[in-house]
Amino acid sequence: MEEKELQDTVPEQDVTPCEPRPVWQRVLAWIGVGIVVLGVILYYYHIASGGR
């Protein structure tokens, strides 16, 4: 009974479909991921090589 009362008080909103992000943002995100992965690999290499 309480759930029905709560549903009645919530106004209906216009639902707009989600739009995908622009291509340039996705490309920059993948470039950023690549930079981070490369940085981690180089960091581990630096540790493994004894800091030389």
PDB file of N, CA and C in Angstrom, residues 25-41:
ATOM      1  N   GLN A  25      36.509  12.126 -27.948  1.00  0.00           N
ATOM      2  CA  GLN A  25      36.668  11.829 -26.528  1.00  0.00           C
ATOM      3  C   GLN A  25      37.045  10.367 -26.322  1.00  0.00           C
ATOM      4  N   ARG A  26      36.456   9.481 -27.115  1.00  0.00           N
ATOM      5  CA  ARG A  26      36.800   8.067 -27.002  1.00  0.00           C
ATOM      6  C   ARG A  26      38.233   7.819 -27.439  1.00  0.00           C
ATOM      7  N   VAL A  27      38.669   8.496 -28.491  1.00  0.00           N
ATOM      8  CA  VAL A  27      40.047   8.331 -28.974  1.00  0.00           C
ATOM      9  C   VAL A  27      41.027   8.827 -27.915  1.00  0.00           C
ATOM     10  N   LEU A  28      40.772   9.989 -27.345  1.00  0.00           N
ATOM     11  CA  LEU A  28      41.663  10.511 -26.302  1.00  0.00           C
ATOM     12  C   LEU A  28      41.659   9.630 -25.063  1.00  0.00           C
ATOM     13  N   ALA A  29      40.528   9.023 -24.742  1.00  0.00           N
ATOM     14  CA  ALA A  29      40.479   8.115 -23.589  1.00  0.00           C
ATOM     15  C   ALA A  29      41.364   6.901 -23.830  1.00  0.00           C
ATOM     16  N   TRP A  30      41.325   6.335 -25.047  1.00  0.00           N
ATOM     17  CA  TRP A  30      42.173   5.178 -25.355  1.00  0.00           C
ATOM     18  C   TRP A  30      43.646   5.566 -25.368  1.00  0.00           C
ATOM     19  N   ILE A  31      43.951   6.756 -25.846  1.00  0.00           N
ATOM     20  CA  ILE A  31      45.341   7.226 -25.807  1.00  0.00           C
ATOM     21  C   ILE A  31      45.792   7.365 -24.355  1.00  0.00           C
ATOM     22  N   GLY A  32      44.941   7.892 -23.503  1.00  0.00           N
ATOM     23  CA  GLY A  32      45.264   8.025 -22.087  1.00  0.00           C
ATOM     24  C   GLY A  32      45.483   6.673 -21.421  1.00  0.00           C
ATOM     25  N   VAL A  33      44.648   5.710 -21.755  1.00  0.00           N
ATOM     26  CA  VAL A  33      44.828   4.359 -21.208  1.00  0.00           C
ATOM     27  C   VAL A  33      46.169   3.795 -21.650  1.00  0.00           C
ATOM     28  N   GLY A  34      46.518   4.002 -22.916  1.00  0.00           N
ATOM     29  CA  GLY A  34      47.807   3.514 -23.424  1.00  0.00           C
ATOM     30  C   GLY A  34      48.979   4.145 -22.706  1.00  0.00           C
ATOM     31  N   ILE A  35      48.887   5.445 -22.433  1.00  0.00           N
ATOM     32  CA  ILE A  35      49.967   6.141 -21.723  1.00  0.00           C
ATOM     33  C   ILE A  35      50.118   5.590 -20.310  1.00  0.00           C
ATOM     34  N   VAL A  36      49.007   5.357 -19.637  1.00  0.00           N
ATOM     35  CA  VAL A  36      49.067   4.830 -18.274  1.00  0.00           C
ATOM     36  C   VAL A  36      49.655   3.419 -18.264  1.00  0.00           C
ATOM     37  N   VAL A  37      49.211   2.567 -19.194  1.00  0.00           N
ATOM     38  CA  VAL A  37      49.732   1.200 -19.261  1.00  0.00           C
ATOM     39  C   VAL A  37      51.230   1.226 -19.563  1.00  0.00           C
ATOM     40  N   LEU A  38      51.646   2.059 -20.507  1.00  0.00           N
ATOM     41  CA  LEU A  38      53.066   2.180 -20.829  1.00  0.00           C
ATOM     42  C   LEU A  38      53.854   2.670 -19.611  1.00  0.00           C
ATOM     43  N   GLY A  39      53.314   3.609 -18.873  1.00  0.00           N
ATOM     44  CA  GLY A  39      53.979   4.104 -17.670  1.00  0.00           C
ATOM     45  C   GLY A  39      54.146   3.027 -16.619  1.00  0.00           C
ATOM     46  N   VAL A  40      53.125   2.197 -16.432  1.00  0.00           N
ATOM     47  CA  VAL A  40      53.220   1.112 -15.455  1.00  0.00           C
ATOM     48  C   VAL A  40      54.264   0.093 -15.896  1.00  0.00           C
ATOM     49  N   ILE A  41      54.258  -0.243 -17.192  1.00  0.00           N
ATOM     50  CA  ILE A  41      55.249  -1.189 -17.713  1.00  0.00           C
ATOM     51  C   ILE A  41      56.660  -0.644 -17.508  1.00  0.00           C
TER      52      ILE A  41
END
